[in-house]
Amino acid sequence: MSTELFHQPITALSAALEGKRLTAVELMQAVIARTKAVEPRVRAFNSSDEADALAQAAASDARRAAGTSLGVLDGIPIGFKDVIAVTGQPLTASSKMLANFVSPYDATVTQKLKRAGAVIWGRLNCDEFAMGSSTENSAFHTTGNPWDVTRVPGGSSGGSAAALAAGEAIATLGSDTGGSIRQPAALCGVVGLKPTYGLVSRFGLIAYASSLDQIGPFARTVEDAAIVLQAIAGHDERDSTSFNAAVPDYRSELGKRRGPWKLGIPKEYFAEGLSPEIGAAVEKAIAYYQAQGCEVKEVSLPHTQYCLDTYYIIATAEASSNLARFDGIRYGHRSAKAKDIVDLYFQSRAEGFGAEVKRRIILGTYVLSSGYYDAYYLRAQKVRTLIRQDFLNAYQEVDALITPTSPIPAFKIGEKSDPLAMYLCDIYTIGVNLAGLPAISVPCGFTSGHLPIGFQLIGQPFQEANLLAVAHAYEQGHDWKTKYPSL
Amino acid sequence: MNYEAVIGLEVHVQIKTRSKVFTRVPTGYGYEPNSLTDPVVLALPGALPVMNKAALDAIIKAGLLLGCEIAPVCKWDRKNYFYPDSPKNYQISQYDQPICLGGSVEIELPGSARNVMGEHTSVPLTRIHLEEDVGKLNHGASDSLVDYNRAGTPLMEIVSDPAMHTAEEAFAYLTSLRATMIYGGISDCDMEKGQLRCDANISIRPVGQTKLGTKVELKNLNSISFVRDGISHEIKRQMAVLERGGTIVQETRDYDGVAGTSQSLRSKEEAHDYRYFPDPDLMPVKVDEAWKNRLRAECPEMPFVKQRRFLEQYQLPYTLTSVLVWDRALADYFEVAANLCGKPQAAGNWITNDLLRELGNAKLELAASKVTPAHIAALVKLVEAGSVLTNAAKEIFVEMFATGDQPEVIADRRGLKAAPTDSGELEQWCRESIAANAKALTEFKAGKDSAINAFKGPVMKAAKGKANPKLVDETLRKLLAGM
């Protein structure tokens, strides 16, 4: 177990801060020093503002000294995926299109974390506009996996997973549209939670696919994830899709909900393409739950085979429209070569967007086109309903589902040049977004090559407290969280 | 060959709400460019729309006023197209499920004369839907600037069936629609401020043919008169094309109301594929009966209904009603005055002649008038009682308008009251007048009642204009009866 500050969970650091054994400035300095030391290899950050972070930390210390601490997150450095707006900070979506854009406003989650006293720290790399599974689609650089920097950290929130695993932040935020929190969490050996659609406000999150996007935390432990979720969840009148319901105290619920639970194993998720090492690790996790008295049974999600197609129709359709605003007129990249207004659109977008973003805009534009809408978009929406119903049917019998998070461990940078091969990385995570469900990736071991493995627990809508409790029960019996990459 | 025109109108009406349709930024006209903006209006990365319920209230009310079927759910779609006045490069609108379906606009065609009511018909509506307005482009010599102040203003699109056949009908349709919107408090419909904008779809076909001809869309019809003139111009243009043996091209044309000419903007080939799809950022909103009933209770009496009531209840002449009913405030004003004095026509005359004239001269709105319905009623009563004569009353009105003093006070102050004449003196003057006009006496006795008026002038002259005309009339009749 490491004694380094930057490797500690929020719970431990918060206790040290409260006990005056540590100041927020000391913690921030430790994180900054760590970042300086490892960042040349990890490359998790698009930008960071040390002076600003230290000033926030100093303000936190002042609050604690005055007895007005804002709580458990006061003084904890939290990194943000570079798709979440922070006033006065760059907001690039890892795209050339927004390379010079500075946000004039805060996302709702940013406001909430500021109110909780967290130190907003750094803008973390991702696949451009959150489109990808490896962070290789970033227009700026590819992030290295801290366990092996020649490998990808996963994506799209690869920078958020890598920064946390490398000790460059104490917790981070990502966004998950088809697995973009859970898959990099699995590949980097940290906890990653994708909340139920509507639990966390999307206001201030650069939209990729509006009906699928959710912001969620990366954390060292399930308890830390519960703490961050607590701070960011809840109804927001600035997001019409945010759900208006009371948010339970996730952290205290962890101890109260002890199972045993009925867990379902979707047979379609243990099929062809799953790495045997990952399959074995997940089987061991399942066996652990059984040993703890949980009932485990096989269930079927019969429409699983349509998830990938459905996702790439709905997500790209929404993306084609969501990304239309990046036109070089009001902000963002404007081509110097443009001759007239139409040319301005063509050139600015041709220069500003990368290949994967263009591919998805073109696909999305196509499926919405007159004459194709019914065959693709409308049909995909109907299939989406069936996919959700599969899950709800399963929940008639079980409390949660347990699956691998990713079919493969971290792969080599540049290894997957075929977009379709890359899309298959999200095969176990995509259905959850289509169904709007909460899911969490929890570390459950390593491959023979010392690469992290994670398993996924999928919960019922707005039952994050249960989901976290199930994950917490596993974590309590294992010490994967005490393993750190040697950087 | 004889042709028949077929006309359908697409009218955009800005809804009068305090804030924009998907954010809290205020709406407004004439503000510093781009001052009425925020991350949502400017479509900054991450910004999300949230529906303004007041805008939905307004359009449902409009639908109720026009007899539309109100959809049980308000659903939002994105209309995708690139243009610099559209910050998101899609417009939030309603595609396959407009909030209002069907309905109609009652119109009145011009009558045979100004004082004759014209034929009433009804123009069926296809739909009304809610959407957001776009910004405004200002083209300079070497660049174009965009002002997003207007962007996001709630906008209704009211689509009529292709059911009109003349420019006059279109004119009457817009007049009635505009009055309905103003009556309902839905919009001020100031066309100069772009609060009401109209595009016309026009085709012609030989009389008797049922198949529609090729339609041309006419844009930039900036006033109700331009709509009439533009349509009439386009009908003539199409006829001329056909007469020359040409064919009508489906296109959009821009009408220049000042020059009275039009030119092609774009042809059908350049038409967009808007790739409509449901907006995933906005949840559908249920509109239940209770919601509709609450709005129904707020719906005012419509102008034509009011006009029919005024004709019957107050026995007003048509011309008077046609002035009164189109302005809701004026009609309300009239009703108060009429009910206070019990003489609707007299009150109506004062309002439509004197009050509107004075307001016009002073460039004042009715609400700013110092003359209240009570003033009007008091003046009517003075005249009816014979306490003041018509000419004196006219003078009193002007002073009343300027000062807001009660008519009686003005009459006293200015010595304009008919003198309470001594009856002996009056009877003497009447005798003298009758004696001096044997011809009129003969005529009166022969049954010509109006001959009595000939005796009144000399009496008034003798009384220096201050005799009570009612008393004069009574005295003369009494004397004449005995002759």
PDB file of C-alpha atoms in Angstrom, chain A residues 101 104-105 202-206 210-211 237-241 318 321-322 324-327 329-331 341 345 349 365 368-370 373 377, chain B residues 24 39-40 42-51 78 80 82-84 86-90 146 148 273 275-278 280-283:
ATOM      1  CA  PHE A 101     -12.072  28.139 -26.875  1.00  0.00           C
ATOM      2  CA  PRO A 104     -17.501  31.729 -20.227  1.00  0.00           C
ATOM      3  CA  TYR A 105     -19.733  29.620 -17.997  1.00  0.00           C
ATOM      4  CA  ARG A 202     -25.824  17.487 -18.746  1.00  0.00           C
ATOM      5  CA  PHE A 203     -25.900  21.299 -18.731  1.00  0.00           C
ATOM      6  CA  GLY A 204     -22.389  22.367 -19.657  1.00  0.00           C
ATOM      7  CA  LEU A 205     -21.361  18.971 -21.053  1.00  0.00           C
ATOM      8  CA  ILE A 206     -20.444  19.222 -24.722  1.00  0.00           C
ATOM      9  CA  SER A 210     -27.828  13.834 -26.076  1.00  0.00           C
ATOM     10  CA  SER A 211     -30.062  10.855 -25.302  1.00  0.00           C
ATOM     11  CA  GLU A 237     -33.860  23.009 -14.109  1.00  0.00           C
ATOM     12  CA  ARG A 238     -31.395  23.891 -16.852  1.00  0.00           C
ATOM     13  CA  ASP A 239     -31.497  20.330 -18.198  1.00  0.00           C
ATOM     14  CA  SER A 240     -34.979  19.191 -19.255  1.00  0.00           C
ATOM     15  CA  THR A 241     -33.815  15.580 -19.287  1.00  0.00           C
ATOM     16  CA  GLU A 318     -27.770  13.071 -32.652  1.00  0.00           C
ATOM     17  CA  SER A 321     -27.037  17.679 -35.314  1.00  0.00           C
ATOM     18  CA  ASN A 322     -25.265  18.452 -32.019  1.00  0.00           C
ATOM     19  CA  ALA A 324     -23.618  21.487 -36.357  1.00  0.00           C
ATOM     20  CA  ARG A 325     -23.029  24.452 -34.049  1.00  0.00           C
ATOM     21  CA  PHE A 326     -19.284  24.174 -34.594  1.00  0.00           C
ATOM     22  CA  ASP A 327     -19.279  26.249 -37.739  1.00  0.00           C
ATOM     23  CA  ILE A 329     -19.155  31.692 -37.132  1.00  0.00           C
ATOM     24  CA  ARG A 330     -19.443  32.603 -33.445  1.00  0.00           C
ATOM     25  CA  TYR A 331     -16.452  30.810 -31.914  1.00  0.00           C
ATOM     26  CA  ILE A 341     -20.287  31.542 -46.295  1.00  0.00           C
ATOM     27  CA  TYR A 345     -18.643  26.029 -43.280  1.00  0.00           C
ATOM     28  CA  ARG A 349     -15.293  21.958 -40.468  1.00  0.00           C
ATOM     29  CA  THR A 365     -26.519  12.853 -41.522  1.00  0.00           C
ATOM     30  CA  LEU A 368     -31.595  11.179 -40.800  1.00  0.00           C
ATOM     31  CA  SER A 369     -31.907  11.966 -44.498  1.00  0.00           C
ATOM     32  CA  SER A 370     -35.250  12.033 -46.163  1.00  0.00           C
ATOM     33  CA  TYR A 373     -35.142   8.110 -41.642  1.00  0.00           C
ATOM     34  CA  TYR A 377     -33.374   6.196 -37.167  1.00  0.00           C
TER      35      TYR A 377
ATOM     36  CA  ARG B  24     -34.365  32.997 -19.380  1.00  0.00           C
ATOM     37  CA  PRO B  39     -24.810  30.431 -23.677  1.00  0.00           C
ATOM     38  CA  VAL B  40     -28.110  28.910 -24.833  1.00  0.00           C
ATOM     39  CA  LEU B  42     -25.394  31.636 -28.715  1.00  0.00           C
ATOM     40  CA  ALA B  43     -25.318  27.808 -28.799  1.00  0.00           C
ATOM     41  CA  LEU B  44     -22.101  27.641 -26.823  1.00  0.00           C
ATOM     42  CA  PRO B  45     -20.690  24.136 -26.287  1.00  0.00           C
ATOM     43  CA  GLY B  46     -22.705  22.346 -23.609  1.00  0.00           C
ATOM     44  CA  ALA B  47     -25.691  24.709 -23.474  1.00  0.00           C
ATOM     45  CA  LEU B  48     -29.152  23.105 -23.278  1.00  0.00           C
ATOM     46  CA  PRO B  49     -32.658  24.410 -23.998  1.00  0.00           C
ATOM     47  CA  VAL B  50     -35.448  24.448 -21.425  1.00  0.00           C
ATOM     48  CA  MET B  51     -38.989  25.214 -22.547  1.00  0.00           C
ATOM     49  CA  ARG B  78     -34.943  19.680 -34.729  1.00  0.00           C
ATOM     50  CA  ASN B  80     -31.384  20.974 -39.422  1.00  0.00           C
ATOM     51  CA  PHE B  82     -26.817  25.696 -41.852  1.00  0.00           C
ATOM     52  CA  TYR B  83     -27.228  29.452 -41.862  1.00  0.00           C
ATOM     53  CA  PRO B  84     -25.416  32.076 -39.781  1.00  0.00           C
ATOM     54  CA  SER B  86     -29.310  30.064 -36.715  1.00  0.00           C
ATOM     55  CA  PRO B  87     -26.815  29.660 -33.839  1.00  0.00           C
ATOM     56  CA  LYS B  88     -27.155  25.889 -33.421  1.00  0.00           C
ATOM     57  CA  ASN B  89     -27.523  25.331 -37.149  1.00  0.00           C
ATOM     58  CA  TYR B  90     -30.756  23.643 -36.304  1.00  0.00           C
ATOM     59  CA  VAL B 146     -25.128  38.761 -37.051  1.00  0.00           C
ATOM     60  CA  TYR B 148     -28.723  37.188 -32.101  1.00  0.00           C
ATOM     61  CA  ASP B 273     -33.558  18.249 -46.616  1.00  0.00           C
ATOM     62  CA  ARG B 275     -33.487  15.947 -41.521  1.00  0.00           C
ATOM     63  CA  TYR B 276     -36.121  16.497 -38.850  1.00  0.00           C
ATOM     64  CA  PHE B 277     -35.865  14.298 -35.779  1.00  0.00           C
ATOM     65  CA  PRO B 278     -37.197  14.533 -32.207  1.00  0.00           C
ATOM     66  CA  PRO B 280     -33.423  14.633 -27.469  1.00  0.00           C
ATOM     67  CA  ASP B 281     -32.757  17.650 -25.220  1.00  0.00           C
ATOM     68  CA  LEU B 282     -36.450  18.410 -24.653  1.00  0.00           C
ATOM     69  CA  MET B 283     -38.994  16.123 -23.054  1.00  0.00           C
TER      70      MET B 283
END
